[in-house]
Short mmCIF file of C-alpha atoms in Angstrom, two decimals:
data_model
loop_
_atom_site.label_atom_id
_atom_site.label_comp_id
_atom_site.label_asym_id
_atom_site.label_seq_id
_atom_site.Cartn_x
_atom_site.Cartn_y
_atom_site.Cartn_z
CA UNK A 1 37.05 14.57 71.99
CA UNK A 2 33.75 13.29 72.77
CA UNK A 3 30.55 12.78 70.97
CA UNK A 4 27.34 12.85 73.45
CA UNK A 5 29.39 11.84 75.96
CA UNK A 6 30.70 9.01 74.52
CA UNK A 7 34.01 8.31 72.83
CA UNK A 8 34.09 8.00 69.01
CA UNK A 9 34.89 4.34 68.85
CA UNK A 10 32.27 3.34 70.85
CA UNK A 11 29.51 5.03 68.17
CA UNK A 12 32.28 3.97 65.78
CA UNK A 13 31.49 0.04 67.31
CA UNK A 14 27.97 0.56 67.64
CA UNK A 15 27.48 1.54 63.86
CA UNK A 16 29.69 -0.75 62.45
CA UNK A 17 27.77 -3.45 64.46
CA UNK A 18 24.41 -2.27 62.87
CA UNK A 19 25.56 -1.59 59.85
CA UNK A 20 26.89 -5.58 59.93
CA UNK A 21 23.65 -6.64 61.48
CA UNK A 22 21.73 -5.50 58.37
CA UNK A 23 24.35 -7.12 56.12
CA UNK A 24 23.63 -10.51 57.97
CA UNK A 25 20.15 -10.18 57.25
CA UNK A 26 20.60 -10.76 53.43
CA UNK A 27 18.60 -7.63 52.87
CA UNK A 28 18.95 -6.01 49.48
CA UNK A 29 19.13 -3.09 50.58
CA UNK A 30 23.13 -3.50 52.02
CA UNK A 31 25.64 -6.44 51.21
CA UNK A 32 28.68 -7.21 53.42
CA UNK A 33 30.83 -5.44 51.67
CA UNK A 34 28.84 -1.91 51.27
CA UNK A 35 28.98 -2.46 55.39
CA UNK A 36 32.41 -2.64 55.32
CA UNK A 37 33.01 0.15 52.86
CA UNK A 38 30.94 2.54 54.98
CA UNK A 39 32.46 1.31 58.46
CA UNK A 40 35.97 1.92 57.61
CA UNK A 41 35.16 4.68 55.65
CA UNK A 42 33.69 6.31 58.67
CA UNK A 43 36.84 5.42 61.25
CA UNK A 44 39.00 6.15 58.74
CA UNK A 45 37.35 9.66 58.90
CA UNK A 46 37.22 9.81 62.67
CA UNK A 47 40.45 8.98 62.73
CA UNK A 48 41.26 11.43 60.90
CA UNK A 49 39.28 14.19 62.73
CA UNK A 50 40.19 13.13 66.01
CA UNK A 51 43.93 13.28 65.95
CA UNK A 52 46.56 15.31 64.22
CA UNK A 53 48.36 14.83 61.46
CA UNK A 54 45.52 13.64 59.54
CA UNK A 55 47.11 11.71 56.71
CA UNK A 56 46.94 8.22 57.79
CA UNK A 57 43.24 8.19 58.99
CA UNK A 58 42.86 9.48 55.54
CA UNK A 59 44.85 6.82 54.20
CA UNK A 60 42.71 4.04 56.23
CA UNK A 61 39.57 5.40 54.66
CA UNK A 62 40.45 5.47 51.33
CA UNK A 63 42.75 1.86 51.82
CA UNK A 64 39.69 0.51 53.50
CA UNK A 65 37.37 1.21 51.16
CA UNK A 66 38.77 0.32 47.50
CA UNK A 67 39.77 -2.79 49.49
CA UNK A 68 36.31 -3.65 50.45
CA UNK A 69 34.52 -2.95 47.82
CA UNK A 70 37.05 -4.70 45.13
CA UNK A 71 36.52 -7.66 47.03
CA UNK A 72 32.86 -7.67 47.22
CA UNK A 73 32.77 -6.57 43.66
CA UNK A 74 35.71 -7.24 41.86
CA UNK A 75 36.88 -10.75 43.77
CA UNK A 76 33.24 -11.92 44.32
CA UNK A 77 34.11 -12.81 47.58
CA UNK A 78 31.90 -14.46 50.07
CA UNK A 79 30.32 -11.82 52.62
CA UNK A 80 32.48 -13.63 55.62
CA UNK A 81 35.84 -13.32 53.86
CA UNK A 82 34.65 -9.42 52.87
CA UNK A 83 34.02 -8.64 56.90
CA UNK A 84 36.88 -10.75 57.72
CA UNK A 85 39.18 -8.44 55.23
CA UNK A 86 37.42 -5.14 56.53
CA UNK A 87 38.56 -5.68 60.04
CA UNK A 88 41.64 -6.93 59.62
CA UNK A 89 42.27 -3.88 57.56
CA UNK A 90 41.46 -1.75 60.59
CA UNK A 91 43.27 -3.73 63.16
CA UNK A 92 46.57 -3.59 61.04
CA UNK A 93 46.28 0.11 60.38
CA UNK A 94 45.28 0.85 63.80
CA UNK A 95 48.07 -1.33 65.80
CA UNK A 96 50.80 -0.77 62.84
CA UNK A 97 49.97 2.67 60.50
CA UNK A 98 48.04 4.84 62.48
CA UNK A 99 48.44 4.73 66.35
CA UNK A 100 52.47 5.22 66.03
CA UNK A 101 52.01 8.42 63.66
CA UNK A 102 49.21 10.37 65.41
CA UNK A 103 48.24 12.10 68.77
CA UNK A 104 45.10 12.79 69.91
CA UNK A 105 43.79 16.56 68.00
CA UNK A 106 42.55 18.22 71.50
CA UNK A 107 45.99 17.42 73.93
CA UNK A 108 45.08 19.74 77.13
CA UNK A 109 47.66 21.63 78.12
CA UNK A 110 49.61 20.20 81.37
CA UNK A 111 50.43 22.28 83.92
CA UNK A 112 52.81 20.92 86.66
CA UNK A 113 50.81 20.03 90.07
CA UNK A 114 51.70 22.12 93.13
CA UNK A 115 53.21 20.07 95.49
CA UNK A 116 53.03 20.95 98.99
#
């Protein structure tokens, strides 16, 4: 599956690298860990879209987001151990929960080669 050409986690890298750009501006308009909270939100949901069964890209969204968000707001965490939470989050669900559990959603069919 593409999107414009691209694959997901590439606009999945490129928002989450915005999205943590504005966070690291100390605007008011979005703290670390909103950033966070909408990042993995948003793979988790990719995830999810993108392969098949789509349970534990579910299950990284909603993980990843209570997660986040309780430490900005319930732990009062600093914004560096918030981001530092958020993607360790993702890299333990995607090397340990998620990768051995799914296949990609859109598997061509493979048809043996001719060989002459």
């Amino acid at each position: 599956m593409k999107i414009f050409g691209r694959e997901p986690a590439l606009w999945l890298a490129l928002i989450g690298a915005v999205l943590t750009w504005v966070a690291g501006l100390g605007l008011p308009v979005l703290t670390a860990g909103q950033a966070v909270a909408i990042t993995t939100a948003l793979t988790g949901v990719v995830i999810a879209v993108t392969t098949r069964p789509v349970a534990p890209g579910l299950y990284v969204a909603a993980v990843g987001l209570v997660a986040s968000l309780f430490a900005e707001y319930g732990l009062h965490w600093s914004d560096a151990a918030v981001t530092g939470l958020g993607g360790i989050i993702l890299a333990g669900f995607a090397l340990f929960g998620v990768r051995p559990q799914v296949s990609p959603a859109a598997d061509a069919p493979r048809r043996p080669v001719p060989v002459r």
